[in-house]
Coordinates of C-alpha atoms in Angstrom, one line a residue:
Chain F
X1 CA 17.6 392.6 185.5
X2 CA 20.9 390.4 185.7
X3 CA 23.9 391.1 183.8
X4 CA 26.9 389.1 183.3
X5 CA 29.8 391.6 182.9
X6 CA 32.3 391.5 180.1
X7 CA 34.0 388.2 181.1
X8 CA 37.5 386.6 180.9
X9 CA 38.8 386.6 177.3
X10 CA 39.5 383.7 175.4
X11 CA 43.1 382.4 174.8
X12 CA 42.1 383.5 171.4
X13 CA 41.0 386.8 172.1
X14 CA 43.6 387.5 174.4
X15 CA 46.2 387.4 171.4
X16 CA 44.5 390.2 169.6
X17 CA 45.8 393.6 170.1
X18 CA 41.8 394.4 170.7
X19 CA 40.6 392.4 173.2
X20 CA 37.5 390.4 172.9
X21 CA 35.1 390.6 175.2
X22 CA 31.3 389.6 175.6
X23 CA 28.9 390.7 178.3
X24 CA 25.6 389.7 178.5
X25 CA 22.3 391.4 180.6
X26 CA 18.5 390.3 180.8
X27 CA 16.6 393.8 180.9
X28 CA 13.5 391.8 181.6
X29 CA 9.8 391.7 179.5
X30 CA 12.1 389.3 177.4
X31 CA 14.7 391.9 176.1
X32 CA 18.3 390.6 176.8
X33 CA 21.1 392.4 175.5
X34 CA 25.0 391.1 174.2
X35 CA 27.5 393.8 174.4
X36 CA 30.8 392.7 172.0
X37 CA 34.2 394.6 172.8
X38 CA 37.4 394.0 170.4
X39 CA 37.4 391.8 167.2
X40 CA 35.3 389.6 166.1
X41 CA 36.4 386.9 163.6
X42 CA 36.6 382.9 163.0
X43 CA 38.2 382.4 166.7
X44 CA 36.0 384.7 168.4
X45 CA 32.7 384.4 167.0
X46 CA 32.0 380.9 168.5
X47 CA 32.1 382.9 172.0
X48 CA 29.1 384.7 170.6
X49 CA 27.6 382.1 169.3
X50 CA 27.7 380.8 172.7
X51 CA 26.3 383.6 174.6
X52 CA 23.2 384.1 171.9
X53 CA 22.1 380.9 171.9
X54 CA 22.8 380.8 176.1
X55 CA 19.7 384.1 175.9
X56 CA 17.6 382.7 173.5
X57 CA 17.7 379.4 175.3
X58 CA 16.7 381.9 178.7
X59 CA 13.4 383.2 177.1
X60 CA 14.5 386.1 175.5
X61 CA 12.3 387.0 172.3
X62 CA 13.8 390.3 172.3
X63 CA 18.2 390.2 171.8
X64 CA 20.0 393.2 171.5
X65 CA 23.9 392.6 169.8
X66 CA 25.8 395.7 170.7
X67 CA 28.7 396.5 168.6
X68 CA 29.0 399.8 170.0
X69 CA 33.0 399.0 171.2
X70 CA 33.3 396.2 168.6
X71 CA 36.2 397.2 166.5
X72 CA 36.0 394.7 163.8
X73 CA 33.3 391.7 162.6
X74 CA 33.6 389.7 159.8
X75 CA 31.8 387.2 157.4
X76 CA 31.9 384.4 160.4
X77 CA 30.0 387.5 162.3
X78 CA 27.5 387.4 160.4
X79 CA 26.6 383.8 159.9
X80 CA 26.3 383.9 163.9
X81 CA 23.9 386.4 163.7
X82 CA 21.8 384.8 161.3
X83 CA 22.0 382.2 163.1
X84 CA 20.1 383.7 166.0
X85 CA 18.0 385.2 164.4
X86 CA 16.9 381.7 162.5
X87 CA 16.0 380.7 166.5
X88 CA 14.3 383.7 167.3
X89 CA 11.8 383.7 164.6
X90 CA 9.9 380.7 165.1
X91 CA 8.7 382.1 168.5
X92 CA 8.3 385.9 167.1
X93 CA 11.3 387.1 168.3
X94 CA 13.6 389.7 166.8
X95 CA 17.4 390.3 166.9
X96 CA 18.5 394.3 166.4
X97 CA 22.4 395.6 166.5
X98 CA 23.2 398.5 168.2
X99 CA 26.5 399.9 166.1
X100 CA 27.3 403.4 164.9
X101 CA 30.8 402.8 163.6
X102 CA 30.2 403.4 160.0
X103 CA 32.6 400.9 158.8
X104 CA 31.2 398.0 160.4
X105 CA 27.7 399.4 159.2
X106 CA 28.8 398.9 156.2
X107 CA 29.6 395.1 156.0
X108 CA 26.0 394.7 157.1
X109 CA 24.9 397.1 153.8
X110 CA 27.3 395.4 151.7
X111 CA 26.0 391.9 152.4
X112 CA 22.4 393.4 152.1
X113 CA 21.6 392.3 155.9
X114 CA 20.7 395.7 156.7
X115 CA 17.5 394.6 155.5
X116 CA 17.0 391.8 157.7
X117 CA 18.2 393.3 161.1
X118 CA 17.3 396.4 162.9
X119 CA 20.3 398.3 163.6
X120 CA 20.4 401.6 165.4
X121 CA 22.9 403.8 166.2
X122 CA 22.7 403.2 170.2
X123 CA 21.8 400.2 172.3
X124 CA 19.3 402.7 174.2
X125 CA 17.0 403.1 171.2
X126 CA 17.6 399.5 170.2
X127 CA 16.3 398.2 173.5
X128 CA 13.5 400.5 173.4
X129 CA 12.2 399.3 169.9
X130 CA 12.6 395.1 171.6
X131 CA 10.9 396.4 174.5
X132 CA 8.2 398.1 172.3
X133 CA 7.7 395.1 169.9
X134 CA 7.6 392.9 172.8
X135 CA 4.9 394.9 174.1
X136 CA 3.4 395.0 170.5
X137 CA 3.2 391.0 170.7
X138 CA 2.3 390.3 174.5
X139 CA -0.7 392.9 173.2
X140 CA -1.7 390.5 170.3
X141 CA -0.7 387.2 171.7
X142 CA -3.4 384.4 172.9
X143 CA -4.2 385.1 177.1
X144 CA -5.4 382.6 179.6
Chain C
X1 CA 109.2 378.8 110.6
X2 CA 105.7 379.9 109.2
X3 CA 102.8 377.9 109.8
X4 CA 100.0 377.2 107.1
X5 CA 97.3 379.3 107.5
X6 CA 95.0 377.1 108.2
X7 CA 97.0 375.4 111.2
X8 CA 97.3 379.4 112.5
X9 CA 93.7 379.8 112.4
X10 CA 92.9 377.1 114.6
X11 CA 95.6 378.2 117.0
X12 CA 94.3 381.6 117.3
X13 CA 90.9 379.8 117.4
X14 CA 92.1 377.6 120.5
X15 CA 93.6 380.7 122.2
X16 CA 90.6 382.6 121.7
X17 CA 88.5 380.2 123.3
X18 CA 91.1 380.1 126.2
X19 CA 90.6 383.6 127.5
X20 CA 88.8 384.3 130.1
X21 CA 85.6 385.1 129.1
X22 CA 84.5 389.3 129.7
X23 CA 82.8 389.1 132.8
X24 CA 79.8 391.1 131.4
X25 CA 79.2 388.9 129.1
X26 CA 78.0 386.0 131.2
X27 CA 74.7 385.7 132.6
X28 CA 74.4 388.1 135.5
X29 CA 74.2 387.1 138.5
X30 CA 71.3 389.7 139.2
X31 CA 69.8 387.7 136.0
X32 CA 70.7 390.9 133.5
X33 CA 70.0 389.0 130.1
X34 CA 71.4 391.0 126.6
X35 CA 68.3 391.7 123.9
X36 CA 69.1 388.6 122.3
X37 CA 68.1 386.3 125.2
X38 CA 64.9 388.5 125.6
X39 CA 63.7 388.4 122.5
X40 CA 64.4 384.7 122.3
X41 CA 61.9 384.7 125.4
X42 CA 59.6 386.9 124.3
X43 CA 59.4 385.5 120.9
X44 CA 59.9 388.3 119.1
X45 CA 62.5 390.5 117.1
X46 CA 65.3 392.2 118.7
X47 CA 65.1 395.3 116.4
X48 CA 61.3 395.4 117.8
X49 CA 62.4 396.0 121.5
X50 CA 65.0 398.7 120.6
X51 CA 62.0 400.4 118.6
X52 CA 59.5 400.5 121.6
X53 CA 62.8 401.7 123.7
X54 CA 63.2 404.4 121.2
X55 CA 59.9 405.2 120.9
X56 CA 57.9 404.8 124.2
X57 CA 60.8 404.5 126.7
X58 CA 59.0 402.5 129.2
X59 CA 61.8 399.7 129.4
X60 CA 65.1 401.2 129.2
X61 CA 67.8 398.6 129.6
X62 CA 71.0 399.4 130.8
X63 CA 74.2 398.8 129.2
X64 CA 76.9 396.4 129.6
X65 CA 80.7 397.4 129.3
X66 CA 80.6 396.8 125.4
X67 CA 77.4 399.0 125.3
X68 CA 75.2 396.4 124.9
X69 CA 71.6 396.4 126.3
X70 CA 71.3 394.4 129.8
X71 CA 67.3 393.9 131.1
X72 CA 66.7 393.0 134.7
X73 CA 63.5 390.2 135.5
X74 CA 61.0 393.3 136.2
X75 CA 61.8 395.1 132.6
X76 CA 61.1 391.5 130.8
X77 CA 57.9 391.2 133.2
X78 CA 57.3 394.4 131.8
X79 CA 57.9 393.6 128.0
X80 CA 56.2 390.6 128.9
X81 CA 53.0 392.3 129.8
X82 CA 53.1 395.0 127.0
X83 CA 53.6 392.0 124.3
X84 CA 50.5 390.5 125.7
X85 CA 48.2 393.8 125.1
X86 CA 49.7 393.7 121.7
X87 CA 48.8 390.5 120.9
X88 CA 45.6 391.3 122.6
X89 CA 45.4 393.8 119.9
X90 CA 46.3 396.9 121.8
X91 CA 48.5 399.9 119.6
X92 CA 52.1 399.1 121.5
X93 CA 52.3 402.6 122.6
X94 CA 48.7 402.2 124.4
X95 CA 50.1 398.8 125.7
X96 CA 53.2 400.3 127.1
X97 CA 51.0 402.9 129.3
X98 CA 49.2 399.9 130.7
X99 CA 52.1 397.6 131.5
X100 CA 53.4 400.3 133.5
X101 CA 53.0 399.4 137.0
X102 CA 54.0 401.5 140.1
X103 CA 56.7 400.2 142.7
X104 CA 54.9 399.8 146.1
X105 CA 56.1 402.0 148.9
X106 CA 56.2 398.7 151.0
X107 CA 55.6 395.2 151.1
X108 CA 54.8 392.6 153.9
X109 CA 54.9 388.6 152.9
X110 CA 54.2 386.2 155.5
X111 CA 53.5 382.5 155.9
X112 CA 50.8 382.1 158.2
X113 CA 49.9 378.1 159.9
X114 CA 46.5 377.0 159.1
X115 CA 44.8 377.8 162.1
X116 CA 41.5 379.5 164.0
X117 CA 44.2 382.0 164.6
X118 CA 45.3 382.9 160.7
X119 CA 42.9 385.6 160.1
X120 CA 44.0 387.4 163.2
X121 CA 47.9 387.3 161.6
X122 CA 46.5 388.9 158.1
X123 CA 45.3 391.5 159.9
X124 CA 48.2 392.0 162.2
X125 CA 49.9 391.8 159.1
X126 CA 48.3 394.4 157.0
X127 CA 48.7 396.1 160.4
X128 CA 52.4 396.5 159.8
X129 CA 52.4 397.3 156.6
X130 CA 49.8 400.5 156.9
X131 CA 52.4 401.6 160.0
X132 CA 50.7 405.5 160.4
X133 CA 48.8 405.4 157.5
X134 CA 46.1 407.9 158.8
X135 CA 43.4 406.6 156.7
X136 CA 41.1 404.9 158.8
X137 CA 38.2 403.5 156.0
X138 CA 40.9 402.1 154.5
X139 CA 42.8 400.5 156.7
X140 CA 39.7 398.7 157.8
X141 CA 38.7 397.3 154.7
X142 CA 41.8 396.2 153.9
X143 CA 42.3 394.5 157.3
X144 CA 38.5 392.8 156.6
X145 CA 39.6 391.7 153.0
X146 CA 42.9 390.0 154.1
X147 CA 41.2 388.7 157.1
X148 CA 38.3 387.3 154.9
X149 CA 40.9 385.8 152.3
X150 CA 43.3 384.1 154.8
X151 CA 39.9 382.8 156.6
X152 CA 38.9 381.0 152.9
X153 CA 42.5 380.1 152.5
X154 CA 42.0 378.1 155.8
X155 CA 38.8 376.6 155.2
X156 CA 39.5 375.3 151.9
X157 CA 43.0 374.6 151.1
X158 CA 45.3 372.4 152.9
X159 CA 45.9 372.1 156.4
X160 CA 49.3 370.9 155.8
X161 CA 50.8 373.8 153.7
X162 CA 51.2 377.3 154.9
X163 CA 49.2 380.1 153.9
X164 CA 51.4 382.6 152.2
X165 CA 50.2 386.3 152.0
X166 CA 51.9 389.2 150.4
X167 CA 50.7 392.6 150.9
X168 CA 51.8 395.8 148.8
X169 CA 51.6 399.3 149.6
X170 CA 51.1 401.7 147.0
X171 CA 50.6 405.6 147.4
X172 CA 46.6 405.3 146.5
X173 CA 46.2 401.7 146.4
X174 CA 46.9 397.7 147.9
X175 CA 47.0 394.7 146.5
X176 CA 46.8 391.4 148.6
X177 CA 47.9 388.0 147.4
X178 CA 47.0 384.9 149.2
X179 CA 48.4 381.7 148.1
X180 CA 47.4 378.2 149.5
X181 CA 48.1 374.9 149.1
X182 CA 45.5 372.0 148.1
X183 CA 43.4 370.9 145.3
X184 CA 42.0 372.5 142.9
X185 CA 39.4 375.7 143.8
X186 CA 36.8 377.5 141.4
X187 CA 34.8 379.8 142.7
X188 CA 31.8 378.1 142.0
X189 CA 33.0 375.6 144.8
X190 CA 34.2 378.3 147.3
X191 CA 30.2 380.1 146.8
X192 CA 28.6 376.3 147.0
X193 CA 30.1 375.5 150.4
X194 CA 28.8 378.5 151.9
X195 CA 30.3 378.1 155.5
X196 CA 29.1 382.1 155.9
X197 CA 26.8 382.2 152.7
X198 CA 29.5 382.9 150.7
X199 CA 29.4 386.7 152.5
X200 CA 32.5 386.4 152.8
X201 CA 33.1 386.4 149.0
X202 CA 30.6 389.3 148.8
X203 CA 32.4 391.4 150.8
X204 CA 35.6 391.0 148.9
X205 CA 33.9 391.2 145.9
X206 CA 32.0 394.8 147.1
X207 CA 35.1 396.4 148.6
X208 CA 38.1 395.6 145.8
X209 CA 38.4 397.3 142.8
X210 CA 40.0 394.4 140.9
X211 CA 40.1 390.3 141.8
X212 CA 41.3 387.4 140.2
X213 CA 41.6 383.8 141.6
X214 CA 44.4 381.6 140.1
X215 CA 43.9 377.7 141.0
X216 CA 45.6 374.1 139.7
X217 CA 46.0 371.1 141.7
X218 CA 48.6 372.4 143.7
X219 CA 46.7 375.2 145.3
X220 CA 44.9 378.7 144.7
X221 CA 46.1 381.7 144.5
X222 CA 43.7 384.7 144.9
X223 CA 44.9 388.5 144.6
X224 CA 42.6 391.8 145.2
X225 CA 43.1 395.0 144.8
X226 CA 42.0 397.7 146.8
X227 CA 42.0 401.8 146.3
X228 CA 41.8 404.4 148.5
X229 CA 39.8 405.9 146.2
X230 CA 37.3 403.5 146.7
X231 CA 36.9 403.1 150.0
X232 CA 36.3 406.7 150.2

């Protein structure tokens, strides 16, 4: 497993009063996670962007975005996540949130993409149901 | 010597118009107008604004030093509103229940650059305005509407003109205005360039109680309201 701790901020993120901050880790069998701390809007989301299309471009069929200590998200978040997941599907892979702050939650319910991602109330069982599907599809895919 | 009576009158006349005219009967400086301007403006009778005073009390002018009725801007904006639900077809004493509109307990109006950066200022706006407002739901979804706004404002207006945003405060309520400049904006077009999807539209849409979006060739102007009540 390799992780890539929450890095420096950007000059954008440093101006909020909630820091922005991305961390990235490869928990192997294809599941990689991204942890987001702080706000997450038009200046910030790019650095997401980034990062998710830096793990999917890794192999990971499996990607875990943890909002757990993301204070805020926003339209822009979204699009970045459907984003991914439009890269993850051609190969099978999946894209679940990890997010219990009911506010947030309800962006994704508001904008009906509750039904298109998997979102749990902690990373742990989010990571569990990658590793799990992964399993699921290395069981089913072609050998040899 | 006595003059003719008609070369008095015209003296008298002369001297009358050389006083010094009573000080509260010019236009106020605080733009007081007397019921005859407002009625002229409003387009209807005098005798019809002293009968909704006496009857609903909503708009009570003060009075001048001769005793005369004086309205300040916000009592015509009121009139102005109650005339319009009349005209609508609404009973005037039905019309002066809706026109009444609560002072906010605070207000915050910014100009904000067009920039990455502008959402982040609504929201450090609306911020300041909700000071210890222990109401957490709220205070999010106020924060994601003005951020979501000011975000549209950017994309789509001009990149020369400020973004203004004004936010109000009322005891169970908001209500954001975001003004830009630019052409022209329907909704249609915001929905069909769909940088997010439009979601960001959605979520306006989903979390305000009331929105309206005022556009001409000079700019857009769009304004939400937003309860506690129903962010609850």
């Amino acid at each position: 497993m390799s992780t890539s701790a929450f890095g420096p901020s950007s000059p954008e993120g440093r101006l909020s009063g909630l820091e922005f901050k991305l961390a990235t880790a490869d928990l192997g069998n294809g599941v990689s996670t991204v942890s987001v701390a702080g706000e997450v809007d038009l200046a910030t989301a790019p650095e997401l962007k980034e990062a998710l299309t830096e793990v999917v471009n890794d192999g990971a069929r499996g990607v875990l975005v943890d909002l757990s200590n993301a204070t805020f998200i926003d339209s822009t978040t979204l699009g970045v996540l459907m984003g991914a997941v439009k890269r993850l599907r051609p190969t099978g892979g999946e894209l679940a949130i990890a997010c219990n702050d009911p506010n947030i939650r309800k962006i994704f319910e508001i904008t009906l993409l509750d039904r298109v991602f998997a979102i749990f109330d902690t990373p742990g069982a989010g990571v569990e149901h990658l590793q799990e599907l992964g399993a699921a599809t290395a069981d089913v895919s072609p050998r040899g | 010597m006595r003059l003719p009576s008609s070369r008095r009158s015209r003296i008298l006349a002369t001297a009358r118009n050389r006083q010094p005219q009573r000080t509260d009967a010019d236009p106020d400086p605080a733009g007081l107008l007397e019921i005859g301007a407002v009625a002229r403006e409003l387009g209807i009778a005098p005798s019809t604004l002293r009968t909704w005073e006496r009857r609903y009390r909503v708009v009570v002018p003060q009075r001048g030093r001769r005793g005369q009725r004086l309205y300040d801007p916000e009592q015509v904006a009121t009139l102005r509103r109650v005339l319009a639900q009349v005209r609508r077809g609404a009973r005037a004493s039905a019309a002066h229940e809706l026109a009444v509109i609560p002072s906010p307990l605070d207000t915050a109006s910014v100009r904000i650059q067009p920039s990455m950066q502008a959402p982040l200022k609504a929201r450090q706006t609306v911020d300041g305005l909700l000071g210890e407002l222990d109401d957490p739901r709220f205070a999010f979804y106020l924060r994601l509407v003005a951020s979501e706004l000011v975000k549209n404002a950017f994309l789509h207006g001009s990149s020369r003109h400020p973004i203004r945003m004004e936010a109000k405060l009322f005891h169970d309520a908001a209500e954001l205005r975001v003004q830009n400049g630019g052409g022209r904006l329907t909704l249609r077009m915001l929905r069909r360039r769909r940088r997010d999807g439009g979601r960001g539209l959605d979520i306006v849409d989903a979390l305000a109680d009331a929105w309206s979006i005022d556009t001409g060739p000079l700019g857009t102007t769009i304004t939400v309201r937003l309860s506690m009540a129903h962010s609850a």
